[in-house]
Amino acid sequence: MDKDSPVRTVLSSRIRLARNIAGVAFPSRQSEQDAQKIISMVRNCIGELSEKTSQHWDFSMMEGIPDVERHVLKERHIISPEFARSGNGRALLVREDGKTSVMINEEDHLRIQCVHEGLALESAYEEASFVDEMLEGRLNYAFRDDIGYLTSCPTNVGTGLRASVMMHLPAIGMYDKMPKVIDALSMAGLIVRGMYGEGSNVFGDIYQISNQITMGIDEASTIEKLKCFIMQVASQEELLRKHLITDGLLDFTDKAWRSYGVLKYARCLGLQEAMQMISDVMLAVDIGIIECTNRSILQEIVDGLGTASIMKAVGDEIPHRERLIFRAKWVRDLLIHGEGADEHVR
Amino acid sequence: MLCSHCHERSASVHFTIIINGSKTEIHLCDSCAHESAGMDFSQDDGFILDSLLTGMFSEKLSLHELCHAEEDAIICPVCGSSLHDIALSGRIGCSECFNVFSSSLKEIIRNIQGTSEFDGKRPSVSGVTGWCQEVALLKKELEKAVRVENYEQAAVLRDRILDIEREEGSHKAELSNME
């Protein structure tokens, strides 16, 4: 991602569509037969889906996916924590590039999801919508023209759309403006969540912002509105980054370089401290303190820091201490060599 | 920012709900969200709104209160849910529930979403679901006709809508409200 791009503060965009099939109980009330029925109905669509998207789709029954693998999927935001824990009667379809997926029998029969890097809500929506329309042509969707798409939870009824972004907002955090930003966004009907940690203990300065309402507003307007607020928050972040530069950079420069030093040379790394340090380095790179030719490496580190990802890379469940050591080595390798991390972590 | 529920821990989730026309900001910490929703954070943030549905803010909103008495005794023929089941779990059982509990569910949706009017894309495939779009358009025309007091035209449109819906054998006509 271009470090001068105006929305570099948006790390990723996600579109999720909730859909159900008419006449079959929703997952909260479904029998095992119902669950299998839904799964086979969707499986029958895979051929056409692959053909129309010109990509291979991987199908797996959740019960066949080992624990570590499930948690990796969860850490990579491909499935929800609830889905990661689930037992029988659930399945997952993932497109070969890993960007688009369909959870089968999570809270609804179908949860179509697409994740793109950076601010890319419209293109993520287009891809999710394409899959949606293809499936709708083969399946009898539960829909009423007065209420819209019928979902298990009334909070999703209507468009069934949850649009969200992950934003990196370290300067807003540093100038203690986060409460104000949160106020403004929640009053506008958006949900704001610190991704790591709680309240003032949020570390990594990464927040998820999403729409709340799915009735009375159409998809394009939902995305437009979210985007509008995101741009305002992004501008605020960029403005405060400029202040950071003019306000005397030494404290932060020192902090960032120390973080970089630790990431590059430490022998043990905890998740929380690593997240915070990566956040410092990302900001430092963005404002030109630290030079980095390949910014995507930082994103790769963010994505692979999690416990499950580490264990998967090792190929085994390892105790806490071992994970600290492995995480440190993995980050070192990425930073020093600029590439070549264990491909299992991807 | 402290959690609106326990007032002890720092909040990490923030949103606003509108109950009876007034806006309330809600801030939740991880534990309260987990406790009220009975599940971890879902990427979809569905849990947040779960807490509304399971009566966490019961002094403000109770699903039971929103249910229409005449639908109390009904059991959904497809999934076996009753209104009580739905109000308790905050989960609707199947597509048919939306027909048999239409009034109560619309009321619930209106309270949570601020409206029970749908505005969004419709299944565009003709055949099984394409008729929805036609009905939606006809209904808009019907509203217009009633507004300008062209009752003859309104009657024609109403009959056409009834025909389509009867053909498709699906949900109840809301048209009685229009007359």
Coordinates of C-alpha atoms in Angstrom, one line a residue:
Chain A
M1 CA 0.0 0.0 0.0
D2 CA 1.3 3.4 -1.0
K3 CA 2.5 5.1 2.2
D4 CA 1.3 8.5 0.9
S5 CA -2.1 7.3 0.0
P6 CA -4.7 9.3 2.0
V7 CA -6.3 6.3 3.5
R8 CA -3.3 4.4 4.7
T9 CA -4.9 4.4 8.1
V10 CA -7.4 1.8 6.9
L11 CA -5.8 -1.6 7.1
S12 CA -8.7 -3.6 5.7
S13 CA -12.3 -3.6 4.7
R14 CA -14.8 -6.3 5.2
I15 CA -18.3 -7.0 3.8
R16 CA -20.6 -9.6 5.3
L17 CA -24.0 -10.6 3.9
A18 CA -26.4 -12.8 6.0
R19 CA -28.7 -15.0 4.0
N20 CA -31.1 -17.9 4.7
I21 CA -33.0 -20.5 2.7
A22 CA -36.8 -20.4 2.9
G23 CA -38.7 -23.2 4.6
V24 CA -35.8 -24.7 6.6
A25 CA -35.2 -23.9 10.3
F26 CA -32.4 -21.4 11.0
P27 CA -29.3 -22.8 12.8
S28 CA -30.6 -22.0 16.3
R29 CA -33.6 -24.3 15.7
Q30 CA -32.4 -26.7 13.1
S31 CA -32.1 -30.4 13.5
E32 CA -29.1 -32.4 12.2
Q33 CA -31.0 -33.3 9.1
D34 CA -31.9 -29.7 8.5
A35 CA -28.2 -28.8 8.8
Q36 CA -27.1 -31.5 6.4
K37 CA -29.8 -30.5 4.0
I38 CA -28.5 -26.9 3.9
I39 CA -25.0 -28.1 3.5
S40 CA -25.8 -30.3 0.5
M41 CA -27.9 -27.6 -1.1
V42 CA -24.9 -25.3 -1.0
R43 CA -22.4 -28.0 -2.0
N44 CA -24.4 -28.5 -5.2
C45 CA -23.6 -24.9 -6.1
I46 CA -19.9 -25.2 -5.9
G47 CA -19.4 -26.3 -9.5
E48 CA -21.2 -23.3 -10.9
L49 CA -19.6 -21.0 -8.3
S50 CA -16.1 -22.1 -9.3
E51 CA -17.0 -21.7 -13.0
K52 CA -18.6 -18.2 -12.6
T53 CA -15.8 -16.9 -10.4
S54 CA -13.0 -18.6 -12.3
Q55 CA -11.5 -19.7 -9.1
H56 CA -11.3 -22.9 -7.1
W57 CA -13.4 -23.0 -3.9
D58 CA -12.3 -25.2 -0.9
F59 CA -15.1 -26.9 0.9
S60 CA -14.6 -28.3 4.5
M61 CA -16.9 -29.6 7.2
M62 CA -16.0 -27.7 10.3
E63 CA -15.8 -30.9 12.4
G64 CA -13.0 -32.1 10.0
I65 CA -10.9 -29.0 10.6
P66 CA -8.4 -29.4 13.5
D67 CA -8.5 -26.9 16.4
V68 CA -5.3 -25.0 15.6
E69 CA -6.4 -24.6 12.0
R70 CA -9.8 -23.3 13.2
H71 CA -8.1 -20.7 15.4
V72 CA -5.9 -19.6 12.6
L73 CA -9.0 -19.0 10.5
K74 CA -10.5 -17.0 13.4
E75 CA -7.3 -14.9 13.8
R76 CA -7.3 -14.2 10.1
H77 CA -10.9 -13.1 10.4
I78 CA -12.2 -15.6 8.0
I79 CA -14.5 -17.2 10.5
S80 CA -16.1 -15.9 13.7
P81 CA -14.9 -17.1 17.2
E82 CA -18.3 -18.8 17.6
F83 CA -17.9 -20.7 14.3
A84 CA -14.4 -21.7 15.4
R85 CA -15.8 -23.4 18.4
S86 CA -18.6 -25.1 16.7
G87 CA -19.4 -28.8 16.4
N88 CA -21.3 -30.6 13.8
G89 CA -23.5 -29.5 10.9
R90 CA -21.4 -26.6 9.9
A91 CA -19.2 -26.1 6.9
L92 CA -17.0 -23.5 5.2
L93 CA -16.4 -22.6 1.7
V94 CA -13.3 -20.5 1.0
R95 CA -12.2 -19.2 -2.4
E96 CA -8.7 -20.1 -3.4
D97 CA -7.3 -16.6 -2.9
G98 CA -8.7 -16.6 0.7
K99 CA -10.4 -13.3 0.2
T100 CA -14.0 -14.5 0.0
S101 CA -15.7 -17.1 2.0
V102 CA -19.1 -18.5 2.9
M103 CA -19.8 -19.8 6.4
I104 CA -22.6 -22.4 6.3
N105 CA -24.9 -22.7 9.3
E106 CA -23.3 -20.2 11.6
E107 CA -26.0 -17.9 12.9
D108 CA -27.7 -17.9 9.5
H109 CA -27.7 -20.6 6.8
L110 CA -25.2 -18.5 4.8
R111 CA -22.7 -15.8 5.8
I112 CA -21.0 -14.5 2.7
Q113 CA -17.9 -12.5 3.5
C114 CA -15.2 -10.7 1.5
V115 CA -12.1 -9.0 2.9
H116 CA -9.9 -6.6 1.0
E117 CA -6.8 -4.7 2.0
G118 CA -7.1 -1.0 2.6
L119 CA -10.2 1.0 2.1
A120 CA -12.0 -1.0 -0.5
L121 CA -15.6 -1.4 0.7
E122 CA -17.2 -1.1 -2.8
S123 CA -15.0 -3.7 -4.4
A124 CA -15.4 -6.1 -1.5
Y125 CA -19.2 -5.5 -1.7
E126 CA -19.1 -6.2 -5.5
E127 CA -17.4 -9.5 -4.9
A128 CA -19.6 -10.6 -2.1
S129 CA -22.7 -9.5 -4.0
F130 CA -21.6 -11.5 -7.0
V131 CA -21.4 -14.7 -4.9
D132 CA -24.7 -13.8 -3.3
E133 CA -26.5 -13.4 -6.7
M134 CA -25.0 -16.6 -8.0
L135 CA -26.2 -18.6 -5.0
E136 CA -29.6 -16.9 -5.0
G137 CA -30.1 -18.1 -8.5
R138 CA -29.8 -21.7 -7.3
L139 CA -31.3 -21.5 -3.8
N140 CA -34.7 -20.2 -2.6
Y141 CA -33.6 -17.3 -0.4
A142 CA -35.8 -16.4 2.6
F143 CA -37.0 -12.9 1.6
R144 CA -40.1 -10.7 2.1
D145 CA -40.4 -7.6 -0.1
D146 CA -41.6 -5.6 2.9
I147 CA -38.9 -6.7 5.4
G148 CA -36.0 -7.8 3.1
Y149 CA -33.7 -10.7 3.7
L150 CA -34.9 -12.8 6.6
T151 CA -32.3 -13.5 9.2
S152 CA -32.1 -15.3 12.5
C153 CA -31.2 -12.1 14.5
P154 CA -33.5 -9.1 14.0
T155 CA -30.4 -6.9 14.0
N156 CA -29.5 -8.3 10.6
V157 CA -32.9 -8.3 9.0
G158 CA -33.3 -6.2 5.8
T159 CA -30.0 -5.9 3.9
G160 CA -28.2 -8.4 6.0
L161 CA -25.2 -6.3 5.4
R162 CA -22.4 -5.7 7.9
A163 CA -19.7 -3.4 6.4
S164 CA -16.7 -2.8 8.5
V165 CA -13.1 -1.5 8.4
M166 CA -10.0 -1.9 10.6
M167 CA -8.3 1.4 11.2
H168 CA -4.9 2.1 12.7
L169 CA -5.3 5.3 14.8
P170 CA -2.1 5.8 16.9
A171 CA -2.0 9.6 16.7
I172 CA -5.6 10.0 17.8
G173 CA -4.7 7.7 20.7
M174 CA -1.5 9.7 21.5
Y175 CA -3.4 13.0 21.6
D176 CA -6.1 11.3 23.7
K177 CA -8.8 12.1 21.2
M178 CA -10.2 8.6 21.0
P179 CA -13.2 9.2 23.4
K180 CA -14.4 12.1 21.2
V181 CA -14.0 10.0 18.0
I182 CA -15.9 7.1 19.6
D183 CA -18.7 9.5 20.7
A184 CA -19.1 11.0 17.2
L185 CA -19.1 7.6 15.5
S186 CA -21.5 5.9 17.9
M187 CA -23.9 8.8 17.8
A188 CA -23.9 8.4 14.0
G189 CA -25.1 4.8 14.4
L190 CA -21.7 3.1 13.9
I191 CA -20.2 0.5 16.1
V192 CA -16.6 1.1 17.3
R193 CA -14.5 -1.6 18.8
G194 CA -10.9 -1.7 20.1
M195 CA -9.5 -4.8 18.6
Y196 CA -7.0 -5.6 21.2
G197 CA -7.4 -4.7 24.8
E198 CA -10.1 -2.7 26.5
G199 CA -10.9 1.0 26.8
S200 CA -7.8 3.0 27.6
N201 CA -5.8 -0.2 27.6
V202 CA -6.3 -0.7 23.9
F203 CA -3.0 -1.7 22.4
G204 CA -2.0 -1.7 18.8
D205 CA -4.3 1.3 18.3
I206 CA -6.4 -0.8 15.9
Y207 CA -10.1 -0.3 15.8
Q208 CA -12.9 -1.9 13.9
I209 CA -15.7 0.4 12.8
S210 CA -18.9 -1.0 11.3
N211 CA -22.5 -0.1 10.5
Q212 CA -25.3 -1.1 12.9
I213 CA -28.5 -0.7 11.0
T214 CA -29.8 -2.9 8.2
M215 CA -33.3 -1.6 7.7
G216 CA -34.5 1.6 6.1
I217 CA -31.2 2.2 4.2
D218 CA -29.9 0.5 1.1
E219 CA -26.6 -1.2 0.7
A220 CA -24.9 1.6 -1.3
S221 CA -26.0 4.3 1.2
T222 CA -24.8 2.1 4.1
I223 CA -21.4 1.8 2.5
E224 CA -21.3 5.5 1.5
K225 CA -22.2 6.6 5.0
L226 CA -19.6 4.4 6.6
K227 CA -17.0 5.6 4.1
C228 CA -17.9 9.2 4.8
F229 CA -17.2 8.8 8.5
I230 CA -14.1 6.8 8.0
M231 CA -12.6 9.5 5.7
Q232 CA -13.3 12.0 8.5
V233 CA -11.6 9.9 11.1
A234 CA -8.7 9.2 8.7
S235 CA -8.3 13.0 8.1
Q236 CA -8.3 13.6 11.8
E237 CA -5.6 10.9 12.2
E238 CA -3.5 12.4 9.4
L239 CA -3.9 15.9 10.9
L240 CA -2.7 14.7 14.3
R241 CA 0.2 12.9 12.7
K242 CA 1.3 16.3 11.2
H243 CA 1.0 17.8 14.7
L244 CA 3.1 14.9 16.0
I245 CA 5.9 16.0 13.6
T246 CA 5.7 19.7 14.4
D247 CA 5.2 19.1 18.2
G248 CA 8.7 17.8 18.6
L249 CA 9.3 14.3 17.5
L250 CA 12.0 13.1 19.8
D251 CA 9.9 11.2 22.3
F252 CA 8.1 9.3 19.7
T253 CA 11.1 8.8 17.5
D254 CA 12.9 7.3 20.4
K255 CA 9.9 5.1 21.2
A256 CA 9.6 3.9 17.6
W257 CA 13.2 3.1 17.2
R258 CA 13.2 1.2 20.5
S259 CA 10.2 -0.7 19.3
Y260 CA 11.9 -1.5 16.1
G261 CA 15.0 -2.5 17.9
V262 CA 13.1 -4.9 20.1
L263 CA 11.2 -6.4 17.2
K264 CA 14.3 -6.9 15.3
Y265 CA 16.5 -8.4 18.0
A266 CA 14.4 -9.7 20.9
R267 CA 14.6 -13.4 21.6
C268 CA 11.1 -13.5 23.3
L269 CA 8.0 -11.6 22.2
G270 CA 4.6 -11.5 23.9
L271 CA 1.6 -10.9 21.7
Q272 CA 0.5 -7.7 23.4
E273 CA 3.9 -6.0 23.5
A274 CA 4.5 -7.1 19.9
M275 CA 1.2 -5.5 18.8
Q276 CA 2.0 -2.3 20.4
M277 CA 5.5 -2.2 19.0
I278 CA 4.3 -2.9 15.5
S279 CA 1.9 -0.1 15.9
D280 CA 4.7 2.3 16.8
V281 CA 6.8 1.1 13.8
M282 CA 3.9 1.4 11.4
L283 CA 3.3 5.0 12.4
A284 CA 7.0 5.7 12.2
V285 CA 7.2 4.3 8.7
D286 CA 4.1 6.3 7.7
I287 CA 5.5 9.6 8.9
G288 CA 9.0 8.9 7.5
I289 CA 11.0 8.3 10.7
I290 CA 11.8 4.8 9.8
E291 CA 12.4 3.8 6.2
C292 CA 10.7 0.7 5.0
T293 CA 10.6 -0.3 1.4
N294 CA 8.0 -3.0 1.9
R295 CA 5.2 -1.9 4.2
S296 CA 3.2 -5.0 3.6
I297 CA 5.6 -6.9 5.8
L298 CA 4.3 -5.0 8.8
Q299 CA 0.8 -6.0 7.9
E300 CA 2.0 -9.5 7.5
I301 CA 3.4 -9.4 11.0
V302 CA 0.2 -8.0 12.4
D303 CA -1.7 -10.9 10.8
G304 CA 0.6 -13.6 12.0
L305 CA 1.3 -12.6 15.5
G306 CA -1.6 -14.5 17.0
T307 CA -1.2 -17.6 19.2
A308 CA -2.8 -20.0 16.7
S309 CA -0.9 -18.6 13.8
I310 CA 2.4 -19.2 15.7
M311 CA 1.4 -22.7 16.7
K312 CA 0.4 -23.5 13.2
A313 CA 3.7 -22.3 11.9
V314 CA 5.5 -24.5 14.3
G315 CA 3.3 -27.3 13.4
D316 CA 2.4 -28.2 16.9
E317 CA 0.8 -27.0 20.1
I318 CA 3.6 -25.5 22.0
P319 CA 3.7 -24.1 25.5
H320 CA 3.7 -20.4 26.2
R321 CA 7.4 -19.9 26.6
E322 CA 8.1 -21.6 23.3
R323 CA 5.6 -19.4 21.5
L324 CA 7.3 -16.3 22.8
I325 CA 10.6 -17.6 21.4
F326 CA 9.1 -18.6 18.1
R327 CA 7.2 -15.4 17.7
A328 CA 10.4 -13.4 18.2
K329 CA 12.3 -15.4 15.7
W330 CA 9.5 -15.2 13.1
V331 CA 9.3 -11.4 13.5
R332 CA 13.1 -11.1 13.3
D333 CA 13.3 -13.2 10.1
L334 CA 10.6 -11.1 8.5
L335 CA 12.2 -7.8 9.4
I336 CA 15.8 -8.8 8.6
H337 CA 15.2 -10.6 5.5
G338 CA 12.1 -8.8 4.3
E339 CA 10.5 -12.0 3.3
G340 CA 10.8 -15.7 3.7
A341 CA 8.6 -16.2 6.7
D342 CA 7.5 -19.7 7.2
E343 CA 4.8 -20.2 4.6
H344 CA 2.5 -22.0 7.0
V345 CA 1.8 -18.7 8.8
R346 CA 0.3 -17.2 5.7
Chain B
M1 CA -14.7 5.3 29.1
L2 CA -16.3 3.0 31.6
C3 CA -18.6 0.1 30.8
S4 CA -22.3 1.2 30.8
H5 CA -23.3 -2.0 32.5
C6 CA -20.8 -2.8 35.3
H7 CA -19.3 0.7 35.6
E8 CA -16.1 -1.0 36.6
R9 CA -14.0 -2.0 33.6
S10 CA -13.0 0.0 30.6
A11 CA -15.2 -0.3 27.6
S12 CA -14.0 -1.6 24.3
V13 CA -17.2 -1.6 22.3
H14 CA -19.2 1.5 21.6
F15 CA -22.5 2.0 19.8
T16 CA -25.8 3.9 20.1
I17 CA -29.3 2.5 20.4
I18 CA -32.6 4.2 19.8
I19 CA -35.4 3.2 22.1
N20 CA -38.8 4.9 21.8
G21 CA -37.2 7.7 19.8
S22 CA -34.4 8.6 22.2
K23 CA -30.8 7.9 21.6
T24 CA -28.7 6.2 24.2
E25 CA -24.9 5.6 23.9
I26 CA -23.8 2.2 25.1
H27 CA -20.3 1.3 26.1
L28 CA -19.4 -2.3 27.0
C29 CA -16.4 -4.0 28.3
D30 CA -15.4 -7.5 27.0
S31 CA -16.7 -9.3 30.1
C32 CA -20.2 -7.7 30.1
A33 CA -20.6 -8.3 26.4
H34 CA -19.5 -11.9 26.9
E35 CA -21.8 -12.4 29.9
S36 CA -24.9 -10.9 28.4
A37 CA -24.5 -12.5 25.0
G38 CA -23.3 -15.8 26.3
M39 CA -20.6 -15.9 23.6
D40 CA -17.3 -14.3 22.6
F41 CA -17.0 -11.4 20.3
S42 CA -18.2 -12.3 17.0
Q43 CA -16.5 -10.5 14.1
D44 CA -20.0 -9.5 13.1
D45 CA -20.7 -7.7 16.4
G46 CA -24.0 -9.5 16.5
F47 CA -23.4 -10.1 20.2
I48 CA -23.6 -6.4 21.0
L49 CA -27.1 -6.4 19.8
D50 CA -27.7 -9.7 21.5
S51 CA -27.4 -7.9 24.7
L52 CA -30.3 -5.7 23.8
L53 CA -32.4 -8.7 22.8
T54 CA -31.8 -10.8 25.9
G55 CA -33.0 -7.9 28.0
M56 CA -29.7 -6.7 29.3
F57 CA -31.1 -3.3 29.1
S58 CA -34.4 -4.6 30.2
E59 CA -35.3 -1.3 31.9
K60 CA -35.3 0.2 28.5
L61 CA -36.4 -2.5 26.1
S62 CA -38.0 -5.9 26.6
L63 CA -38.8 -8.1 23.7
H64 CA -41.7 -9.6 25.5
E65 CA -43.4 -6.2 25.8
L66 CA -43.2 -5.7 22.0
C67 CA -45.0 -9.0 21.2
H68 CA -48.5 -8.8 20.0
A69 CA -50.9 -10.8 22.2
E70 CA -52.9 -12.3 19.4
E71 CA -49.7 -14.1 18.2
D72 CA -48.9 -15.5 21.6
A73 CA -50.5 -18.9 21.2
I74 CA -49.2 -19.6 17.7
I75 CA -46.5 -22.2 17.0
C76 CA -44.6 -21.9 13.8
P77 CA -45.5 -24.9 11.6
V78 CA -42.0 -25.2 10.1
C79 CA -39.6 -24.8 13.1
G80 CA -41.9 -25.1 16.1
S81 CA -41.0 -21.8 17.7
S82 CA -43.4 -19.8 19.8
L83 CA -43.2 -16.0 20.4
H84 CA -42.0 -16.8 23.8
D85 CA -39.0 -18.8 22.4
I86 CA -38.1 -15.9 20.1
A87 CA -38.4 -13.3 22.8
L88 CA -36.3 -15.3 25.2
S89 CA -33.5 -16.3 22.8
G90 CA -33.5 -13.2 20.7
R91 CA -33.4 -15.6 17.7
I92 CA -36.1 -16.1 15.0
G93 CA -36.6 -19.7 14.1
C94 CA -37.1 -19.8 10.3
S95 CA -38.5 -17.9 7.4
E96 CA -42.1 -18.9 8.2
C97 CA -41.9 -17.3 11.6
F98 CA -41.9 -14.0 9.8
N99 CA -45.3 -14.8 8.4
V100 CA -47.0 -16.3 11.5
F101 CA -45.5 -13.7 13.9
S102 CA -45.5 -10.9 11.4
S103 CA -46.9 -8.1 13.7
S104 CA -44.7 -8.9 16.6
L105 CA -41.5 -9.3 14.6
K106 CA -42.1 -6.1 12.7
E107 CA -42.6 -4.3 16.1
I108 CA -39.4 -5.8 17.4
I109 CA -37.5 -4.8 14.2
R110 CA -39.0 -1.3 14.3
N111 CA -37.7 -0.9 17.9
I112 CA -34.2 -2.2 17.2
Q113 CA -33.6 -0.7 13.8
G114 CA -35.7 2.4 14.1
T115 CA -37.9 1.3 11.2
S116 CA -39.5 -1.8 9.7
E117 CA -39.4 -0.4 6.2
F118 CA -37.0 -2.3 4.0
D119 CA -34.9 -0.4 1.4
G120 CA -32.2 -2.4 -0.3
K121 CA -31.5 -4.7 -3.1
R122 CA -34.0 -7.5 -3.9
P123 CA -33.4 -10.9 -5.3
S124 CA -33.1 -10.1 -9.0
V125 CA -33.5 -13.5 -10.4
S126 CA -36.8 -14.0 -12.2
G127 CA -38.8 -17.1 -11.5
V128 CA -38.9 -18.2 -7.9
T129 CA -38.0 -14.8 -6.3
G130 CA -38.2 -12.3 -9.2
W131 CA -41.9 -11.6 -8.4
C132 CA -40.9 -9.8 -5.2
Q133 CA -39.5 -6.9 -7.2
E134 CA -42.7 -6.6 -9.3
V135 CA -44.8 -6.6 -6.2
A136 CA -42.7 -4.0 -4.5
L137 CA -43.1 -1.7 -7.6
L138 CA -46.8 -2.3 -7.7
K139 CA -47.1 -1.4 -4.1
K140 CA -45.3 1.8 -4.6
E141 CA -47.7 2.6 -7.4
L142 CA -50.6 1.7 -5.2
E143 CA -49.5 4.1 -2.5
K144 CA -49.2 6.8 -5.1
A145 CA -52.7 6.1 -6.5
V146 CA -54.2 6.2 -3.0
R147 CA -52.4 9.5 -2.2
V148 CA -53.8 11.1 -5.3
E149 CA -57.2 9.5 -4.6
N150 CA -57.3 7.6 -7.8
Y151 CA -59.1 4.7 -6.2
E152 CA -60.0 3.0 -9.4
Q153 CA -56.4 2.6 -10.3
A154 CA -55.6 1.6 -6.7
A155 CA -58.2 -1.2 -6.9
V156 CA -56.7 -2.5 -10.2
L157 CA -53.2 -2.5 -8.6
R158 CA -54.4 -4.1 -5.4
D159 CA -56.0 -6.9 -7.4
R160 CA -52.9 -7.5 -9.4
I161 CA -50.8 -7.7 -6.2
L162 CA -53.2 -10.1 -4.7
D163 CA -53.1 -12.2 -7.8
I164 CA -49.3 -12.4 -7.8
E165 CA -49.1 -13.2 -4.1
R166 CA -51.8 -15.8 -4.3
E167 CA -49.9 -17.4 -7.2
E168 CA -46.7 -17.5 -5.3
G169 CA -48.6 -18.7 -2.3
S170 CA -46.3 -16.8 0.0
H171 CA -46.8 -14.1 2.7
K172 CA -50.0 -12.4 3.8
A173 CA -51.0 -9.2 2.0
E174 CA -50.5 -6.1 4.0
L175 CA -53.0 -4.5 1.8
S176 CA -55.8 -4.5 4.3
N177 CA -53.9 -1.6 5.9
M178 CA -54.2 0.4 2.8
E179 CA -57.9 0.3 2.4

